Amino acid sequence: MIISIQNLKKQYKKEWVLKGIHIEVKTPTIIALVGPNGSGKTTLLNCMTNLLGFSEGDIYLLGKKHTNPSIFKEVSYLQDNRILYGNLTGYDHLKFICDVQHIPHNQIKQVAEKIGMTSYLKKRVRNYSLGMKQHLLLAMSIINKPKLLLMDEPLTGLDPSSAITIRNVLLELHHQGTTIMLSSHNLDEIDRLTNTIYFMKSGLIMEESLAELHQKQYIVTVNDGEKAMRILKEHAIPYRFIQTNQLSFVEMDLKLPHFIQKMTEHEVCIEDIDSYKTGAEQRYQELFEGVE
Amino acid sequence: MTYVTFELKKMMFDKKFHLFMLLCILFVIGMFIRNVIFQPYIEKEEQEILAKHTETVRSNEESIQNTLHAEPNNEKLQHLLSISEQLLITLTELRNIQNSKDWRTKLTLENEFLFAVKDYKKAEGDFPLSLIDIEQRIATNEKLITDDIKPQHPTFSVAMPNFLKLLTSLLFQFGAILFVIVITGDILSSEYEQRSIQLLFTQPINKKNIITSKYLVSLFVYIAMLFIFFATAILVNVLFGKKGTFQYPVLIENNGDIEFISIADYLFQGIIVTSATVFMVIILSMFLGLILKHTLKTVIVLTIILFIGYSLTWVSSNFLLWFHPFQYVLANERIVYQNDTVWYQGIFSIFLSTALLFWITKRKISSK
């Protein structure tokens, strides 16, 4: 088991910040934590890394209790850039991690090249831009080739090219077998990274967004809606009534050519076909409309 | 060890550390320049004092003579008049040899003058010197003559041992502790304020090692400060100062008696007790930083504890001082006034408190 969280509850100043979180991750995945500010995303990550205590529940990472400091040999946590020391260089930070984790120093050069931070590696962090700091934080969290990478807002304040670099690094890590759990508000980037999304609201995980969320959907307008729906019902194909003579279905249930064939066979005339893809943003709007 | 190196690097590249080390050097050089500049004024000051004394004695003599006109048989006034005459003779002699390099004769004459002033005051005459001052000056002069040590100005000396004594007396009067509070008082609390502690907590290192490493680095900072302080003082003295002797007497009070220790002993005792206190203050500030997680609050609470702790010295019996770890906050006082106590008697309690605080702080950080 990569992540096992059972009934995690966290109370802060009489308010329940986490109200019973259950997470089980068995295979390497990229998981996005999405939710409005104050929904408990950072609290969950901080509890997982023992930076925060909690009221009830159990957390195991890679089969070990989360309080065991040795988990950080295989678990990395990318936090916000306040954890960096302004008077030290990027190299100093990476060297520190190499030293405490017994990683050869030649890894520093490799990671810096991969992330594209070689040119400013030996500059003091106080002179770094926001993007440079994010690069350094990423380098610090992947230099030990973790099996589990937890990331709190890794895509904040990045220019497009930095975002692309970070995305590619994360996808490469995932292909190498790393499980990544990241919180982010950048829903477009999340769509590009994963289809496993944990929507968090008021200390609860509301929905694990599954693959179908990302399926292409069709909205069709026909000349005889009732007949069309009857045909789909006969073939046990799920559909959604939108309005008179207009219905929708997902590509996973029925490929478009098959739909056209069936309608033609029954002499139903298709007047219009529109397609769209449900992404994290649409789903977020559905779930959190009016929350923020 | 790896983590100690990282902590050390953080401190070495800290602008505040550089600034205070530079201030330390500038302070020592500044004090030395001040003393050099004031050298010509030392003689002038002595002349002014003699002139002032002469004026006082003459004025008193005139007043006594006027009273004697009214009461010619007043024996007390006659006695005071005879002492005044003696004082004037001694003062004249002192003024005559003011520019002489024969310091032994000067001290002998000064003591003659001081003995006469003492008699004068005992005969209920008025003179602007207290009996304690007179006793201490007589004893110091006698000690200098006996040990054949040339006297130095107590404040503006450029002789190395006396200059070091002047500087260290400032260190021993809260200076070293203040320095440590300013430089290392935030060593743990700032990590919580900036959240950089979270970087350390998400590495496979034992949290207890964070305390040990930060403590060792704070000790390093203190030792570096002492080294820079003394190295600068010695260097400027070797280049521009005078030699002097570390056997120069420092007056101390013991059970109301006047005693002397050498400057070497003063430096040794001062460094030992101040360093012991600094060792305790460092871990105390780390403990408070861990609890309060805020630098300003930590410094304020620490200062209050030190102040209250030292205040208890005034009400503690000599026996209780064996168990009082805050008695050397103003170490100079404890060295110079050793009434019924020994200079080292608080050290055991300091080390015990340090060890206890160390243990509590380590446990506290582990439990978080």
XYZ file of C-alpha atoms in Angstrom:
660
model
C 0.000 0.000 0.000
C 1.444 3.367 -1.043
C -0.955 5.553 0.904
C -3.350 4.337 3.565
C -5.361 6.938 5.445
C -8.164 5.763 7.665
C -10.810 8.033 9.194
C -8.493 11.038 9.511
C -10.000 13.764 11.645
C -8.359 17.012 12.615
C -9.817 19.611 14.912
C -8.396 23.125 15.059
C -9.748 25.676 17.514
C -13.039 23.781 17.981
C -13.533 23.507 14.216
C -13.186 20.227 12.381
C -10.763 20.873 9.522
C -10.681 17.243 8.416
C -13.847 15.259 9.084
C -12.907 11.661 8.345
C -10.672 11.237 5.337
C -10.219 7.798 3.806
C -7.617 7.304 1.116
C -6.102 4.100 -0.188
C -3.610 4.141 -3.016
C -2.216 0.785 -4.075
C -0.622 1.498 -7.439
C 1.535 4.415 -8.627
C -0.819 7.228 -9.576
C -0.917 10.973 -9.917
C -3.566 12.279 -7.550
C -4.728 15.869 -7.573
C -6.228 17.431 -4.469
C -8.636 20.123 -5.557
C -10.789 22.328 -3.449
C -11.431 25.891 -2.400
C -9.157 27.695 0.036
C -9.656 26.344 3.541
C -11.006 23.013 2.349
C -8.187 21.156 4.141
C -5.780 20.296 1.300
C -2.615 21.615 2.954
C -3.790 20.351 6.341
C -4.149 16.862 4.874
C -0.641 16.992 3.355
C 0.821 18.374 6.597
C -0.863 15.621 8.607
C 0.492 13.009 6.213
C 4.043 14.315 6.750
C 3.634 14.659 10.514
C 4.033 18.425 10.399
C 0.626 18.575 12.031
C -0.886 16.276 14.574
C -4.475 15.105 14.269
C -7.356 14.109 16.476
C -8.276 10.675 15.127
C -7.252 8.243 12.440
C -4.248 6.432 11.057
C -1.805 7.292 8.336
C 0.616 4.849 6.729
C 2.905 5.818 3.880
C 4.683 3.066 1.970
C 3.673 0.671 4.723
C 5.274 2.699 7.513
C 3.659 4.803 10.206
C 3.791 8.457 9.090
C 5.593 9.505 12.305
C 8.662 7.461 11.421
C 11.305 9.963 10.174
C 12.849 7.272 7.994
C 9.857 7.533 5.595
C 11.454 10.692 4.235
C 14.096 8.588 2.532
C 11.321 7.560 0.126
C 8.716 10.260 0.633
C 9.312 13.859 -0.410
C 7.173 16.838 0.369
C 7.300 19.947 -1.791
C 6.087 22.795 0.382
C 5.814 26.517 -0.175
C 8.978 28.501 -0.756
C 9.135 29.924 2.758
C 11.030 26.814 3.792
C 14.044 28.003 1.784
C 16.982 29.811 3.397
C 17.575 33.104 1.585
C 21.220 33.399 2.574
C 22.123 29.990 1.115
C 22.434 28.965 -2.527
C 20.318 26.439 -4.345
C 23.350 24.177 -4.369
C 23.613 24.410 -0.555
C 20.006 23.270 -0.217
C 20.464 20.319 -2.551
C 23.782 19.384 -0.939
C 22.108 19.363 2.476
C 19.469 16.920 1.246
C 22.114 14.757 -0.416
C 24.117 14.710 2.816
C 21.256 13.789 5.133
C 19.908 11.213 2.692
C 23.330 9.813 1.739
C 22.878 10.605 -1.945
C 25.995 11.101 -4.113
C 26.638 14.767 -4.884
C 26.729 14.145 -8.642
C 22.940 13.847 -8.457
C 22.808 17.597 -7.879
C 24.126 18.342 -11.358
C 21.827 15.790 -12.965
C 18.703 17.110 -11.272
C 19.666 20.732 -11.951
C 20.124 19.957 -15.635
C 16.830 18.099 -15.800
C 14.941 21.041 -14.299
C 16.996 23.665 -16.108
C 18.375 25.483 -13.101
C 22.111 25.044 -13.664
C 22.649 28.740 -14.448
C 21.452 29.977 -11.067
C 22.227 26.969 -8.895
C 25.034 28.794 -7.075
C 23.185 32.074 -6.598
C 21.741 32.938 -3.197
C 18.075 31.984 -2.910
C 17.172 35.519 -1.810
C 17.919 36.579 -5.418
C 15.660 33.918 -6.961
C 12.389 34.697 -8.718
C 9.247 32.821 -7.722
C 9.685 30.413 -10.632
C 13.322 29.736 -9.705
C 12.264 28.959 -6.154
C 9.633 26.512 -7.409
C 12.301 24.851 -9.553
C 14.586 24.518 -6.544
C 11.778 23.101 -4.413
C 11.048 20.569 -7.134
C 14.724 19.651 -7.401
C 14.889 19.220 -3.628
C 11.883 16.942 -3.648
C 12.963 14.683 -6.499
C 16.704 14.406 -5.887
C 16.141 11.347 -3.692
C 14.003 9.672 -6.389
C 11.044 9.290 -4.025
C 8.423 6.585 -4.267
C 5.842 9.037 -2.982
C 5.937 12.726 -3.786
C 3.563 15.063 -1.968
C 3.294 18.565 -3.378
C 1.527 21.604 -2.014
C 0.711 24.055 -4.799
C 3.738 23.216 -6.972
C 2.374 25.128 -9.948
C 1.748 28.455 -8.233
C 3.274 31.500 -9.893
C 4.919 29.647 -12.738
C 5.343 31.004 -16.235
C 4.152 28.680 -19.041
C 7.598 27.256 -19.816
C 8.259 26.497 -16.125
C 4.865 24.859 -15.847
C 5.668 22.696 -18.873
C 9.054 21.722 -17.396
C 7.507 20.771 -14.068
C 4.681 18.880 -15.745
C 7.127 16.886 -17.859
C 9.277 16.078 -14.837
C 6.232 14.889 -12.914
C 4.997 12.738 -15.785
C 8.469 11.218 -16.153
C 8.573 10.465 -12.437
C 5.141 8.894 -12.634
C 6.253 6.671 -15.510
C 9.190 5.597 -13.367
C 6.756 4.436 -10.680
C 6.457 7.422 -8.350
C 3.092 8.171 -6.814
C 2.412 11.886 -6.816
C -0.197 13.652 -4.737
C -0.448 17.347 -5.449
C -2.746 20.129 -4.407
C -3.349 22.835 -6.938
C -5.759 25.493 -8.115
C -4.490 25.221 -11.683
C -7.219 22.984 -13.087
C -5.938 23.062 -16.675
C -2.581 21.722 -15.547
C -4.317 19.080 -13.449
C -6.257 17.954 -16.516
C -2.957 17.526 -18.336
C -1.422 15.567 -15.472
C -4.064 13.221 -14.184
C -7.599 11.976 -14.224
C -7.571 11.023 -10.564
C -8.866 14.019 -8.698
C -9.888 14.166 -5.063
C -12.270 17.066 -4.662
C -12.115 18.379 -1.119
C -14.796 20.432 0.505
C -15.131 21.324 4.183
C -12.679 18.681 5.364
C -14.117 15.829 3.327
C -13.171 14.190 0.081
C -16.338 14.652 -1.953
C -15.467 12.757 -5.056
C -12.692 10.769 -6.534
C -12.937 11.882 -10.107
C -12.756 8.823 -12.299
C -11.797 8.247 -15.857
C -15.304 8.800 -17.207
C -15.139 12.350 -16.044
C -12.703 12.895 -18.838
C -14.741 11.097 -21.502
C -15.835 12.949 -24.518
C -19.551 13.736 -24.432
C -21.934 14.416 -27.323
C -25.024 16.574 -27.417
C -27.214 15.677 -30.330
C -30.295 17.351 -31.735
C -32.655 15.085 -33.635
C -36.009 15.560 -35.391
C -37.717 12.990 -33.089
C -36.277 12.981 -29.602
C -38.730 10.495 -28.124
C -37.960 7.916 -30.794
C -34.232 8.409 -30.376
C -34.444 7.921 -26.608
C -36.567 4.802 -27.069
C -33.923 3.318 -29.391
C -31.126 4.045 -26.885
C -33.209 2.574 -24.056
C -33.820 -0.627 -26.073
C -30.056 -1.043 -26.474
C -29.474 -0.230 -22.775
C -27.310 2.773 -23.629
C -27.206 5.456 -20.887
C -28.202 8.920 -22.060
C -29.267 12.213 -20.573
C -32.329 14.159 -21.654
C -31.486 17.803 -22.133
C -34.589 19.272 -23.748
C -37.092 18.359 -26.429
C -35.285 16.611 -29.274
C -31.921 17.099 -27.536
C -30.016 14.474 -25.542
C -26.477 13.631 -24.572
C -24.365 10.504 -24.106
C -20.704 9.763 -23.395
C -18.303 8.272 -25.875
C -17.439 5.439 -23.514
C -21.047 4.159 -23.782
C -21.561 4.665 -27.456
C -19.221 5.587 -30.270
C -20.565 8.327 -32.537
C -20.616 6.231 -35.798
C -22.702 3.577 -34.017
C -25.152 6.232 -32.844
C -25.461 7.615 -36.390
C -25.960 4.068 -37.752
C -28.706 3.283 -35.227
C -30.544 6.534 -35.869
C -30.309 6.069 -39.644
C -31.645 2.486 -39.359
C -34.709 3.832 -37.506
C -35.094 6.817 -39.803
C -34.324 9.405 -37.139
C -32.766 12.493 -38.657
C -29.772 13.999 -36.873
C -29.892 17.798 -37.119
C -26.859 18.782 -35.032
C -23.987 17.148 -33.125
C -21.885 18.974 -30.590
C -19.076 17.439 -28.555
C -17.227 18.536 -25.419
C -14.944 17.070 -22.798
C -15.685 17.330 -19.098
C -12.528 18.458 -17.308
C -11.576 19.301 -13.758
C -12.731 22.856 -14.226
C -16.286 21.946 -15.273
C -16.538 19.410 -12.490
C -15.138 21.906 -9.989
C -17.758 24.442 -11.022
C -20.471 21.857 -10.606
C -19.264 20.880 -7.154
C -18.169 24.202 -5.726
C -20.357 26.753 -7.427
C -20.789 29.580 -4.988
C -18.235 28.213 -2.500
C -15.417 30.643 -3.282
C 27.618 16.062 11.966
C 26.135 16.675 8.503
C 23.412 18.777 9.976
C 25.868 20.746 12.148
C 27.761 21.722 8.989
C 24.541 22.929 7.375
C 23.593 24.942 10.466
C 27.079 26.417 10.583
C 26.850 27.411 6.938
C 23.496 29.090 7.569
C 25.048 31.117 10.373
C 28.258 31.945 8.495
C 26.285 33.387 5.576
C 23.910 35.287 7.826
C 24.243 39.048 7.339
C 23.409 39.638 11.008
C 26.359 37.485 12.059
C 28.730 39.435 9.810
C 27.332 42.750 10.989
C 27.747 41.961 14.668
C 31.237 40.558 14.254
C 32.172 43.754 12.405
C 30.560 45.838 15.154
C 32.579 43.846 17.672
C 35.840 44.709 15.892
C 34.840 48.354 15.466
C 33.847 48.607 19.124
C 37.245 47.318 20.312
C 39.146 49.581 17.905
C 36.909 52.495 18.862
C 37.579 51.962 22.564
C 41.313 51.799 21.933
C 41.287 54.995 19.848
C 39.293 56.675 22.616
C 41.928 55.669 25.169
C 44.776 56.874 22.925
C 43.018 60.202 22.370
C 42.464 60.641 26.097
C 46.123 60.021 27.057
C 47.090 63.751 27.136
C 44.033 64.453 29.257
C 45.062 61.975 31.962
C 47.830 64.312 33.234
C 45.571 67.299 32.865
C 42.863 65.482 34.802
C 45.340 64.692 37.608
C 46.403 68.356 37.745
C 42.800 69.463 37.895
C 42.083 67.059 40.737
C 45.084 68.311 42.675
C 44.063 71.919 42.064
C 40.546 71.112 43.196
C 41.823 69.415 46.365
C 44.144 72.355 47.068
C 41.265 74.761 46.664
C 39.069 72.664 48.962
C 41.806 72.449 51.628
C 42.493 76.217 51.416
C 38.837 77.040 51.625
C 38.414 74.727 54.623
C 41.549 76.206 56.247
C 40.216 79.733 55.816
C 36.920 78.765 57.318
C 38.646 77.063 60.285
C 40.866 80.115 60.867
C 37.837 82.405 60.870
C 36.115 80.212 63.424
C 39.296 80.026 65.488
C 39.280 83.819 65.804
C 36.020 83.463 67.678
C 37.043 80.316 69.569
C 40.874 80.400 69.900
C 40.945 77.481 72.381
C 38.909 75.052 70.273
C 41.221 72.003 70.191
C 39.279 70.213 67.479
C 39.634 73.164 65.131
C 43.305 73.479 65.983
C 43.768 69.802 65.104
C 41.909 70.243 61.792
C 44.036 73.290 61.015
C 47.220 71.342 61.598
C 46.014 68.538 59.304
C 45.040 71.096 56.652
C 48.527 72.544 56.735
C 49.940 69.055 56.324
C 47.538 68.417 53.433
C 48.642 71.600 51.688
C 52.304 70.641 52.040
C 51.641 67.162 50.593
C 49.547 68.583 47.772
C 52.282 71.041 46.902
C 54.815 68.217 46.804
C 52.498 66.190 44.624
C 52.064 69.075 42.210
C 55.839 69.573 42.115
C 56.471 66.021 40.960
C 53.451 65.869 38.692
C 55.542 65.649 35.537
C 58.099 63.275 37.056
C 58.283 59.639 35.918
C 58.936 58.500 39.495
C 55.542 56.866 40.037
C 56.616 55.216 43.326
C 57.216 58.596 44.993
C 53.959 59.860 43.533
C 52.034 56.911 45.003
C 53.805 57.299 48.367
C 52.931 61.002 48.486
C 49.374 60.304 47.351
C 48.999 57.812 50.199
C 50.407 60.375 52.639
C 47.774 62.784 51.371
C 45.025 60.156 51.605
C 46.023 59.183 55.159
C 45.884 62.842 56.100
C 42.442 63.217 54.491
C 41.324 60.150 56.432
C 42.515 61.756 59.690
C 40.866 64.992 58.681
C 37.518 63.266 58.099
C 37.856 61.322 61.349
C 38.339 64.678 63.078
C 34.939 65.586 61.605
C 36.413 67.728 58.851
C 34.632 67.949 55.521
C 36.332 66.627 52.388
C 34.753 65.416 49.095
C 36.137 61.849 49.297
C 34.370 58.973 51.024
C 36.217 56.870 53.595
C 35.645 53.752 51.463
C 37.204 55.477 48.430
C 40.136 56.579 50.519
C 40.701 53.079 51.946
C 40.517 51.479 48.506
C 42.915 53.969 46.946
C 45.389 53.607 49.772
C 45.259 49.799 49.517
C 45.662 49.869 45.731
C 48.626 52.254 45.926
C 50.284 50.105 48.594
C 49.734 46.984 46.479
C 51.230 48.655 43.404
C 54.262 49.834 45.367
C 54.759 46.417 46.998
C 54.430 44.533 43.685
C 56.433 47.200 41.840
C 53.719 47.738 39.214
C 53.347 51.075 37.473
C 49.821 52.463 37.986
C 47.426 52.721 35.068
C 44.423 54.916 34.547
C 41.335 52.841 35.442
C 39.415 53.876 32.305
C 41.813 55.199 29.679
C 44.775 52.831 29.894
C 46.432 51.610 26.699
C 48.424 48.880 28.492
C 47.212 45.547 27.130
C 46.098 43.847 30.392
C 44.294 46.951 31.655
C 42.669 47.553 28.281
C 41.524 43.901 28.177
C 40.190 44.227 31.698
C 38.241 47.321 30.705
C 36.731 45.587 27.672
C 35.943 42.314 29.412
C 34.285 44.060 32.325
C 31.720 45.226 29.719
C 31.403 41.664 28.412
C 30.949 40.339 31.911
C 28.288 42.967 32.648
C 25.603 41.384 30.420
C 27.538 42.264 27.226
C 28.345 38.674 26.225
C 24.857 37.480 27.110
C 23.279 40.325 25.158
C 25.452 39.498 22.153
C 24.414 35.851 22.262
C 20.737 36.760 22.638
C 20.893 39.105 19.644
C 22.822 36.714 17.377
C 21.422 33.323 18.341
C 18.200 34.194 20.192
C 16.218 33.530 17.024
C 18.082 30.397 15.972
C 15.048 28.202 16.577
C 12.126 30.632 16.773
C 12.916 32.157 13.351
C 12.770 28.679 11.807
C 9.182 28.419 13.046
C 8.367 31.978 11.982
C 9.685 31.439 8.455
C 8.425 27.838 8.396
C 11.874 26.640 7.321
C 11.663 24.206 10.249
C 9.309 22.227 7.999
C 12.194 21.511 5.640
C 14.119 19.992 8.533
C 11.101 18.068 9.817
C 10.565 16.453 6.406
C 14.061 15.017 6.190
C 15.171 11.694 7.639
C 16.927 13.317 10.578
C 16.312 12.858 14.252
C 14.588 15.971 15.575
C 16.786 15.874 18.670
C 19.789 16.456 16.413
C 18.299 19.782 15.368
C 18.595 20.985 18.969
C 22.118 19.619 19.401
C 23.315 21.129 16.125
C 21.805 24.532 16.768
C 23.266 24.523 20.273
C 26.733 23.680 18.989
C 26.517 26.396 16.334
C 25.423 28.929 18.956
C 28.424 27.947 21.073
C 30.612 28.390 18.019
C 29.203 31.896 17.515
C 29.962 32.782 21.130
C 33.493 31.413 20.929
C 34.027 33.209 17.599
C 32.855 36.431 19.218
C 35.263 35.974 22.141
C 38.087 35.175 19.736
C 37.424 38.224 17.539
C 37.025 40.424 20.597
C 40.302 39.342 22.188
C 42.236 38.999 18.922
C 41.321 42.555 17.897
C 42.132 43.939 21.348
C 45.489 42.145 21.468
C 46.359 43.121 17.899
C 45.701 46.844 18.335
C 47.583 46.754 21.620
C 50.580 44.949 20.187
C 50.702 47.454 17.334
C 49.904 50.680 19.120
C 49.572 50.028 22.865
C 51.785 49.449 25.879
C 52.886 46.209 27.455
C 51.729 46.297 31.092
C 51.357 43.255 33.322
C 48.589 40.710 33.853
C 49.565 40.743 37.557
C 48.074 44.231 37.836
C 45.841 44.236 40.918
C 42.049 44.312 40.653
C 40.436 45.356 43.911
C 37.744 43.055 45.277
C 35.636 43.198 48.404
C 35.521 40.149 50.634
C 33.529 40.290 53.853
C 34.067 44.031 53.961
C 37.830 43.613 53.614
C 39.802 44.872 50.679
C 41.559 42.143 48.724
C 43.207 41.904 45.343
C 43.205 39.479 42.460
C 45.363 39.889 39.379
C 43.914 40.904 35.991
C 44.814 37.373 34.822
C 42.602 35.922 37.567
C 39.862 38.428 36.823
C 39.849 37.460 33.135
C 39.927 33.749 33.963
C 37.105 33.911 36.504
C 35.040 36.232 34.325
C 35.354 34.110 31.216
C 34.504 30.925 33.123
C 31.376 32.233 34.831
C 30.158 34.288 31.863
C 30.683 31.392 29.454
C 28.843 29.006 31.784
C 25.932 31.460 31.931
C 25.990 31.889 28.142
C 25.838 28.094 27.700
C 22.678 28.081 29.812
C 21.142 31.169 28.175
C 21.537 29.617 24.704
C 19.579 26.488 25.589
C 17.053 28.552 27.539
C 16.435 30.751 24.488
C 16.060 27.627 22.323
C 13.574 26.158 24.777
C 11.558 29.388 24.784
C 11.796 29.591 20.979
C 10.392 26.083 20.756
C 7.502 26.931 23.073
C 6.700 30.434 21.807
C 7.739 30.041 18.142
C 8.180 33.818 17.934
C 11.501 35.659 18.124
C 10.368 38.882 19.782
C 8.328 37.036 22.399
C 11.280 34.708 23.007
C 13.716 37.583 23.528
C 11.312 39.477 25.812
C 10.507 36.437 27.972
C 14.195 35.475 28.112
C 15.191 38.984 29.221
C 12.491 38.976 31.905
C 13.653 35.566 33.176
C 17.274 36.756 33.312
C 16.293 39.958 35.083
C 14.097 38.222 37.658
C 16.666 35.443 38.016
C 19.455 37.891 38.722
C 17.256 39.934 41.061
C 16.913 36.831 43.228
C 20.672 37.096 43.865
C 19.985 40.111 46.058
C 17.653 38.150 48.323
C 19.424 34.789 48.204
C 21.463 33.685 51.189
C 25.064 32.720 50.537
C 24.109 29.061 50.903
C 21.308 29.382 48.316
C 23.761 30.895 45.837
C 25.149 27.382 45.355
C 21.814 26.572 43.673
C 21.273 29.839 41.834
C 22.026 29.602 38.089
C 21.336 33.266 37.242
C 23.849 34.891 39.588
C 26.434 35.606 36.875
C 24.167 37.603 34.568
C 26.182 40.577 35.830
C 29.344 38.537 36.406
C 31.541 41.538 37.163
C 29.555 42.202 40.340
C 29.974 38.605 41.507
C 33.727 38.704 40.976
C 34.339 42.104 42.527
C 32.033 41.566 45.526
C 32.829 38.097 46.872
C 31.388 38.578 50.352
C 31.227 35.190 52.109
C 31.066 33.485 48.726
C 33.506 31.973 46.267
C 33.528 33.083 42.656
C 32.736 29.614 41.255
C 29.906 28.603 43.533
C 27.090 29.003 40.983
C 28.756 26.996 38.217
C 27.445 23.596 39.293
C 23.850 24.818 39.308
C 24.361 26.392 35.865
C 25.591 23.142 34.351
C 22.780 21.233 36.034
C 20.196 23.695 34.664
C 21.787 23.566 31.212
C 21.659 19.767 31.151
C 18.062 19.759 32.372
C 16.944 22.350 29.817
C 18.758 20.428 27.096
C 16.916 17.258 28.005
C 13.514 18.995 28.208
C 14.028 20.824 24.895
C 15.022 17.630 23.114
C 11.995 15.808 24.497
C 9.721 18.685 23.551
C 10.871 18.817 19.930
C 10.594 15.036 19.608
C 7.027 15.057 20.871
C 5.907 17.559 18.237
